[in-house]
Tab-separated table of C-alpha atoms in Angstrom:
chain	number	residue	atom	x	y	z
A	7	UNK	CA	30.262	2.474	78.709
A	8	UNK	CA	31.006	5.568	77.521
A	9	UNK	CA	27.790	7.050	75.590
A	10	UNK	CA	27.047	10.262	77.885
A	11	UNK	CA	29.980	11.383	76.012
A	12	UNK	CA	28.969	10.923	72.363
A	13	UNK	CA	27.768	14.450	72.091
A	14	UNK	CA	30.704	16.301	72.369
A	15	UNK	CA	31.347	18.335	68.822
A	16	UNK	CA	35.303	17.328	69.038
A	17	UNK	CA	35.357	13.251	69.514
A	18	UNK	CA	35.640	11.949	66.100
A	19	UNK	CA	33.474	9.789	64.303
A	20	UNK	CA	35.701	6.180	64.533
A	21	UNK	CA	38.843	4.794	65.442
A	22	UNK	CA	39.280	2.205	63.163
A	23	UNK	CA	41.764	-0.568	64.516
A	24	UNK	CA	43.006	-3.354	62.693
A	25	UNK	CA	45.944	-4.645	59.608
A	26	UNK	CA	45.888	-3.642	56.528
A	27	UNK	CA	46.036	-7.105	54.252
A	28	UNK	CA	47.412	-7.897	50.567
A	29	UNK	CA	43.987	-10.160	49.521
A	30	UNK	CA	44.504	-12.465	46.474
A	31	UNK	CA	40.749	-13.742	45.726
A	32	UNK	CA	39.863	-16.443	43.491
A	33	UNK	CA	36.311	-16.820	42.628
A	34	UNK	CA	34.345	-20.001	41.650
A	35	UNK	CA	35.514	-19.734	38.100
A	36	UNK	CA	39.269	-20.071	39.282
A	37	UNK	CA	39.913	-16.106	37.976
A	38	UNK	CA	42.274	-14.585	40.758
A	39	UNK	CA	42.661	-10.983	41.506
A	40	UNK	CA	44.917	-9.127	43.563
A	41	UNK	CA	44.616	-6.085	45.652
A	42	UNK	CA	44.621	-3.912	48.924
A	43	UNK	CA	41.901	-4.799	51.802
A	44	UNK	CA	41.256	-5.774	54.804
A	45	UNK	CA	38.552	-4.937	57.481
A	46	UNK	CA	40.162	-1.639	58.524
A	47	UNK	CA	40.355	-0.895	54.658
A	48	UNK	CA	36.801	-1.195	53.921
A	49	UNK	CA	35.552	-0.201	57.159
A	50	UNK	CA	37.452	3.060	57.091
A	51	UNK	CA	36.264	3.832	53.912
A	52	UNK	CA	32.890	3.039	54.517
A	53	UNK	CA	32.457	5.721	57.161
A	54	UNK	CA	34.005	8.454	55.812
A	55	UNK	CA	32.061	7.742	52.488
A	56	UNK	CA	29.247	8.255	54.692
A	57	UNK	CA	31.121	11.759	55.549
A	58	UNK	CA	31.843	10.527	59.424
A	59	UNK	CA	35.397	11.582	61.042
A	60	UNK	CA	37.656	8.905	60.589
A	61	UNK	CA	40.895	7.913	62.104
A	62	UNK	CA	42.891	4.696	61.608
A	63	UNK	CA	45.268	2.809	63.340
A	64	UNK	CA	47.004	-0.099	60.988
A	65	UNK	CA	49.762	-2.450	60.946
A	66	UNK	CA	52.005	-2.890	57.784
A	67	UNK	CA	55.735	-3.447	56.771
A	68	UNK	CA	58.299	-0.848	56.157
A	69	UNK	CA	58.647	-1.535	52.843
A	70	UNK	CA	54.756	-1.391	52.140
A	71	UNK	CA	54.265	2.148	53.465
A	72	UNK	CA	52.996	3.180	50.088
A	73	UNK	CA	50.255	1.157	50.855
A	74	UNK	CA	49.021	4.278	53.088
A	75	UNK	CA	47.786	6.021	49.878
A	76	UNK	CA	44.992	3.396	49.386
A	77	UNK	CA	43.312	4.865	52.435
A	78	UNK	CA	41.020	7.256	50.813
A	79	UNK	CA	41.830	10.839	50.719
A	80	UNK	CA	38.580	11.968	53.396
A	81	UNK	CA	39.761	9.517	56.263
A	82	UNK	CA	41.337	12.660	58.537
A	83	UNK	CA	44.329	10.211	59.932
A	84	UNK	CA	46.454	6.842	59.199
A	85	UNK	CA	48.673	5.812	61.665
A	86	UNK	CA	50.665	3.083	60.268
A	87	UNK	CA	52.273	1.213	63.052
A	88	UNK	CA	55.239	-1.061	62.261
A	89	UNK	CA	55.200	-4.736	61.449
A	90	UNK	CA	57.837	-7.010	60.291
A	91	UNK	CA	54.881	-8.201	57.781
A	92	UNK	CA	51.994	-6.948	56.011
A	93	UNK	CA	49.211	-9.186	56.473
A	94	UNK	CA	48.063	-11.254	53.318
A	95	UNK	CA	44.911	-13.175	52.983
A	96	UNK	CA	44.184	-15.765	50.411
A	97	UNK	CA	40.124	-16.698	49.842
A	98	UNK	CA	39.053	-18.782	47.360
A	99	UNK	CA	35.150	-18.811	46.432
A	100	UNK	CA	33.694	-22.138	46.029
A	101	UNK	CA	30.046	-20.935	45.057
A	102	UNK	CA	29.044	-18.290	42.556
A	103	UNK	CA	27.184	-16.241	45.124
A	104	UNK	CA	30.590	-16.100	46.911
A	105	UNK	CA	28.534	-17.175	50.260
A	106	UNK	CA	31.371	-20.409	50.650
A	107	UNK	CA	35.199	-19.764	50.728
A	108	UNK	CA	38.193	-21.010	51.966
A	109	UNK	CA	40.672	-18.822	53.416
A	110	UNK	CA	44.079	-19.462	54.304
A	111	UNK	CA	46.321	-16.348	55.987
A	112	UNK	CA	49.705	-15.917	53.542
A	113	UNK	CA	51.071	-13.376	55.926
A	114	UNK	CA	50.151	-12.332	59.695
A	115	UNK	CA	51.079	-8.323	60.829
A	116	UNK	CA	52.229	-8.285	63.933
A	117	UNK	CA	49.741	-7.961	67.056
A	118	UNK	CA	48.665	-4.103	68.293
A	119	UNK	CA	49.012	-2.869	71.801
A	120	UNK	CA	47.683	-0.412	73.408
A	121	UNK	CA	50.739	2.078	73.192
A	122	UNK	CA	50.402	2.010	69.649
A	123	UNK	CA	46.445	3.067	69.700
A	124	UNK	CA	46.435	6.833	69.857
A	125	UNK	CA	44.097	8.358	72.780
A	126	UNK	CA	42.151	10.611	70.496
A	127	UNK	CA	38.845	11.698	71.715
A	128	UNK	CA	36.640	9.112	69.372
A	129	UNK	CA	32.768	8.203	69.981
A	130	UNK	CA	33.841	4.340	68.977
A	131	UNK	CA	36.529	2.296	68.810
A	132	UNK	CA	35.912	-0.045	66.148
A	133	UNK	CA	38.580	-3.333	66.230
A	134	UNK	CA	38.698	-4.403	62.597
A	135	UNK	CA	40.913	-7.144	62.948
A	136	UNK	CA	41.025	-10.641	60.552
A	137	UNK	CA	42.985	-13.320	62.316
A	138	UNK	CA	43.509	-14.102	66.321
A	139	UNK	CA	46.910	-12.462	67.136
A	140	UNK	CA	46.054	-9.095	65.224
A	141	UNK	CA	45.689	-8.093	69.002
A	142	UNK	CA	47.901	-7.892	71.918
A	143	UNK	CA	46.478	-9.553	75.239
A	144	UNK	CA	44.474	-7.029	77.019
A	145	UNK	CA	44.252	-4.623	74.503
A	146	UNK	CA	40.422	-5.017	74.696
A	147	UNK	CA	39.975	-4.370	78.366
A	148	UNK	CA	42.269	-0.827	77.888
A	149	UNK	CA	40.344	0.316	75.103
A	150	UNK	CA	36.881	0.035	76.765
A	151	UNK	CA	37.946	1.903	79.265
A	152	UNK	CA	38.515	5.085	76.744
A	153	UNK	CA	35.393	4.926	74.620
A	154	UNK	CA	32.307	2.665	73.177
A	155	UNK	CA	33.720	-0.589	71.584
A	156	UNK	CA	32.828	-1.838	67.858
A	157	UNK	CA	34.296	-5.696	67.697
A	158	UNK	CA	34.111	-7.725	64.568
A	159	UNK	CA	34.626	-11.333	65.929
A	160	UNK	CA	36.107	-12.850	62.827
A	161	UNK	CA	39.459	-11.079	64.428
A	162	UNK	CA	38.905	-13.420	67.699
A	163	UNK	CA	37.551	-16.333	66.215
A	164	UNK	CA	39.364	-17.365	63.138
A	165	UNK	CA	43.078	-18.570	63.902
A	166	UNK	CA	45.292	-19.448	60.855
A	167	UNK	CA	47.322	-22.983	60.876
A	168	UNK	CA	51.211	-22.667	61.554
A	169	UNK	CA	52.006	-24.781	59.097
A	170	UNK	CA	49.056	-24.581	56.522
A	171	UNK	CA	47.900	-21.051	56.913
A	172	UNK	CA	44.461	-22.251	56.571
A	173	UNK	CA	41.807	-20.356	58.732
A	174	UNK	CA	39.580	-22.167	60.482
A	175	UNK	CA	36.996	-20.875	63.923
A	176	UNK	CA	38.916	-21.546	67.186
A	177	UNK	CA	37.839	-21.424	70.892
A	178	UNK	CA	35.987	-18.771	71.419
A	179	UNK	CA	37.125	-16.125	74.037
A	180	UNK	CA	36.921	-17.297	78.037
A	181	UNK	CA	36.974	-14.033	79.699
A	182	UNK	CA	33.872	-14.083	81.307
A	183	UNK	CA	34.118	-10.040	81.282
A	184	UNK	CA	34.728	-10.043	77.051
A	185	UNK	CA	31.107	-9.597	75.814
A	186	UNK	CA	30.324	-7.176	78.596
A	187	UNK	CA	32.849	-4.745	77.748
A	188	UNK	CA	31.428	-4.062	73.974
A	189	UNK	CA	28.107	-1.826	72.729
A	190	UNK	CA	28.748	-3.179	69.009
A	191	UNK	CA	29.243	-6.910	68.210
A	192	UNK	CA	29.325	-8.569	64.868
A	193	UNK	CA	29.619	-11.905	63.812
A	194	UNK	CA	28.079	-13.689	60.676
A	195	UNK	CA	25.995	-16.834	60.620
A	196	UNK	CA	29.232	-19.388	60.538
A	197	UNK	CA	30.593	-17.521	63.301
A	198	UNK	CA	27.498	-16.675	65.079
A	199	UNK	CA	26.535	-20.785	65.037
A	200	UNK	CA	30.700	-21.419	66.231
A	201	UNK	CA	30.168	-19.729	69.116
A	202	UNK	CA	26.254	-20.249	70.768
A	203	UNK	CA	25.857	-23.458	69.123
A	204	UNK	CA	22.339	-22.424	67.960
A	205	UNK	CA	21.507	-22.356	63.946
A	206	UNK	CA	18.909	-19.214	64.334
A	207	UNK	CA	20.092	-16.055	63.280
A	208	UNK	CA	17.831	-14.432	66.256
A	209	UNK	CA	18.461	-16.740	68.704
A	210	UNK	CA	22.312	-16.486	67.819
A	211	UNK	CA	21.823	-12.828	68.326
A	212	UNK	CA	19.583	-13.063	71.463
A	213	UNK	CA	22.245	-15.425	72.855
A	214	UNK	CA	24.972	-12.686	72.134
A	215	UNK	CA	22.920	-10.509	73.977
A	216	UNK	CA	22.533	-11.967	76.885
A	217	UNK	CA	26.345	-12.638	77.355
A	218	UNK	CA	26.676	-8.494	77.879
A	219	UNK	CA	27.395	-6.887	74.349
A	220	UNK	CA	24.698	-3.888	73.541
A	221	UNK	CA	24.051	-4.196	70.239
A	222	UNK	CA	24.458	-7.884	67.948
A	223	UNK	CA	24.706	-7.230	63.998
A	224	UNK	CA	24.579	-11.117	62.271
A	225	UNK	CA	24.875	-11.090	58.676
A	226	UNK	CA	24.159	-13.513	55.973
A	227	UNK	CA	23.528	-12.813	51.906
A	228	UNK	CA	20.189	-11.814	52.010
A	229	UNK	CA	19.956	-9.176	54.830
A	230	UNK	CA	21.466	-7.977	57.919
A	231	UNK	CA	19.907	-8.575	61.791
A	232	UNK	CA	20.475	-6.554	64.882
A	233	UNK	CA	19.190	-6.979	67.941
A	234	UNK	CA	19.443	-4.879	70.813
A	235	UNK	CA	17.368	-4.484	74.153
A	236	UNK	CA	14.133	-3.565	72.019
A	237	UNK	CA	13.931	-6.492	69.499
A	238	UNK	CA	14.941	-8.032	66.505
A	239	UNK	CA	15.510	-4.782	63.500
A	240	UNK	CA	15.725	-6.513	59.654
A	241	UNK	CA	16.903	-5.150	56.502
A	242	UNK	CA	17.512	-6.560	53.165
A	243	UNK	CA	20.409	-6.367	50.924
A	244	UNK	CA	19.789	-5.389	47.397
A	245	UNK	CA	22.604	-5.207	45.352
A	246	UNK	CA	22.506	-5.562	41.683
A	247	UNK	CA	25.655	-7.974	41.427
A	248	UNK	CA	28.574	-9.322	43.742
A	249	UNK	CA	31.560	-7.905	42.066
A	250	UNK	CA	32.663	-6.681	44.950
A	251	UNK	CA	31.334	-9.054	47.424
A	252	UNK	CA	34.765	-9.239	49.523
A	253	UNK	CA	34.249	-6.841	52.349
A	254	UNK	CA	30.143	-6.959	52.720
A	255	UNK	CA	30.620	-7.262	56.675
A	256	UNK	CA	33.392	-5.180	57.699
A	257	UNK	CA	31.384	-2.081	55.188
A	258	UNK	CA	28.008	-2.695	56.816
A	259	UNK	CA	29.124	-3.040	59.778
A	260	UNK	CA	31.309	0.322	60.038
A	261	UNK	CA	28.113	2.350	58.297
A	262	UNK	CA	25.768	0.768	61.336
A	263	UNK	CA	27.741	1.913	63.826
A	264	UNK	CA	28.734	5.226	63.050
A	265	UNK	CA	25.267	5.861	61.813
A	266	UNK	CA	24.390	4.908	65.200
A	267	UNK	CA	25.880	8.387	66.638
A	268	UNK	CA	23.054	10.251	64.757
A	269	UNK	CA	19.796	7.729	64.797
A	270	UNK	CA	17.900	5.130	65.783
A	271	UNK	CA	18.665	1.308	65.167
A	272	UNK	CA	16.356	1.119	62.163
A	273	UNK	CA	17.418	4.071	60.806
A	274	UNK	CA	21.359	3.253	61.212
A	275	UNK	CA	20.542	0.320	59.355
A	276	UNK	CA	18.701	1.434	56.409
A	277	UNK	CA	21.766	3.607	55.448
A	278	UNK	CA	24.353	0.592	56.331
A	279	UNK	CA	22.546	-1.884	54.112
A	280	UNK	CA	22.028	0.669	50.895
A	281	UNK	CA	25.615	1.384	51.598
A	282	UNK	CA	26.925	-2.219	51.618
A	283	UNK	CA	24.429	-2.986	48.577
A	284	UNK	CA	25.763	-0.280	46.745
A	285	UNK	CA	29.625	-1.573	47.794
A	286	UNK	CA	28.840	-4.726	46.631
A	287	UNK	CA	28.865	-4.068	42.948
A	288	UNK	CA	32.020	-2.715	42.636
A	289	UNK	CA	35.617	-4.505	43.741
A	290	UNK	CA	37.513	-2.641	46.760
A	291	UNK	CA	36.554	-0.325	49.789
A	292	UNK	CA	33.065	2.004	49.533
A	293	UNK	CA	34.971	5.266	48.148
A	294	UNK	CA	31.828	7.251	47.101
A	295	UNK	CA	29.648	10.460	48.930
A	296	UNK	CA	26.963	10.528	51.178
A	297	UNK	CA	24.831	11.732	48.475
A	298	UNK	CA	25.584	8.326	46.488
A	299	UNK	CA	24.135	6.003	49.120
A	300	UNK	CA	21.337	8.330	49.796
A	301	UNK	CA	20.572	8.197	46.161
A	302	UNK	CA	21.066	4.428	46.569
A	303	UNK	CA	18.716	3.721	49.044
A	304	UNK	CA	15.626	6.019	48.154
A	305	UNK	CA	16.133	3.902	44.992
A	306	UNK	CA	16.134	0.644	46.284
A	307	UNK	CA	14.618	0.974	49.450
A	308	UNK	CA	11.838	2.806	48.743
A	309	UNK	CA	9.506	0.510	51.121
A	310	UNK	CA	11.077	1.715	54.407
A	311	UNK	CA	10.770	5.462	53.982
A	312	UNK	CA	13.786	7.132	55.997
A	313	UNK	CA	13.339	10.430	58.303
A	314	UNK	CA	14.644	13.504	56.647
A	315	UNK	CA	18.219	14.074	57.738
A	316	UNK	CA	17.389	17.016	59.897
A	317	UNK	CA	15.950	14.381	62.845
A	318	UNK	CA	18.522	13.016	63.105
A	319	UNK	CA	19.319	12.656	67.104
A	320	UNK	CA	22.995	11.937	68.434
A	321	UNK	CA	23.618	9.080	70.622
């Protein structure tokens, strides 16, 4: 790993690596809406709401480049790398909560490789990805090998039907080396259950752990879990509705770990579940200011009073 280098005033915030996807959601009133998304979207967005250096790496078709623009204006770089498709996701909500959906994959971008990841000096590379196939083979194993890796499994677990498009879990990865080779993992409960076979969110996590991967982030609708070599850290979620409930993981999960650069694991995840909270009320990617979430969470989280800003301590 690569954290005796976090500290240097020139490595950006995040690489953010992953499609950019055309999402048509229908919620559990049958009203559909269309729009721009994906992981690398909303986790992009996320961080540099959260005023953290931001570059992205993202797959789309010629003919969408205009899609660049929905990138918002503070991310520093886009680097749109060529596909012959945009990716398109389709998920229909069964439940009002939005906790049960059914996805099917419209549209898959082609896969990433290594040549077409940038070797800027970054503190994490964060692999946003929403199908199997958004990555080349290997592409893993070359990236941890340039800085701290961020993986969101859903982009190595859920694999979308040839002939159906539907997305269901798959095998999980067999490289015995996979897990070993990442500081941030995240899965959520369905995914976290797919691949340890255990129904606790902890022991899910502590079984995550063990395998080699630093830090374990497993979310659910109430609250988000990490573990890491100290414990078990817990924070609610507290948002006022789920208008914009598409996107909860890949939001909180970009705020954790670039908080992570500054503070401590509870701290990191005070900010990343005020930020998701707040997210979750409005439809799209996080496009606010630091001063927003702050606001946010001394409103709403007024039980787990945060350290001033000034002790903050890089990592």
């Amino acid at each position: 790993m690569s954290e005796h280098l976090l500290t240097e005033p020139d490595r950006l915030d995040v690489q953010v690596i992953g499609p950019l996807c055309i999402d048509i959601n229908v919620d559990a009133a049958g009203r559909s809406t269309r729009g721009v998304g994906g992981a690398a979207l909303c986790a992009a967005a996320a961080a540099a709401s959260l005023g953290r250096r931001v570059e992205v790496v993202t797959t789309m078709a010629d003919d969408d480049a205009h899609l660049r623009s929905r990138f918002p204006d503070a991310i520093e770089r886009v680097v749109a790398v060529h596909s012959a498709r945009t990716s398109s996701i389709r998920n229909v909500y069964t439940t009002a909560d939005q906790e049960r959906r059914h996805s099917s994959a419209l549209a898959q971008a082609d896969p990433i490789t290594a040549a077409d990841v940038p070797k800027t000096p970054v503190a994490v590379q964060h692999l946003a990805g929403l199908v199997v196939g958004d990555y080349a083979p290997g592409l893993l194993t070359e990236l941890a090998a340039r800085a701290d890796l961020a993986v969101d499994m859903q982009g190595f677990l859920r694999r979308r039907d040839p002939e159906t498009g539907a997305l269901t879990l798959s095998r999980p990865p067999q490289d015995e080396g996979f897990y070993r080779r990442i500081r941030f993992l995240k899965v959520d409960t369905a995914e976290g259950e797919h691949l340890t076979g255990l129904t606790d969110r902890r022991a899910i996590a502590r079984a995550l752990h063990e395998r080699g991967a630093q830090e374990v982030m497993v979310s659910n609708a109430r609250e988000i879990l990490v573990l890491d070599r100290d414990g078990a850290h817990v924070c609610p979620l507290r948002p006022r509705n789920l208008t914009g409930r598409t996107g909860r993981g890949d939001t909180v999960f970009s705020a954790y770990i670039t908080e992570r650069r500054r503070h401590d694991v509870d701290r990191a995840l005070l900010t990343a579940c005020a930020a998701v909270s707040l997210k979750m009320e409005t439809p799209g990617p996080l496009v606010c200011t630091r001063s927003d979430v702050e606001a946010y969470r001394d409103r709403f989280y007024p039980d787990p009073a945060p350290a001033p800003e000034g002790e903050a301590h890089e990592r």
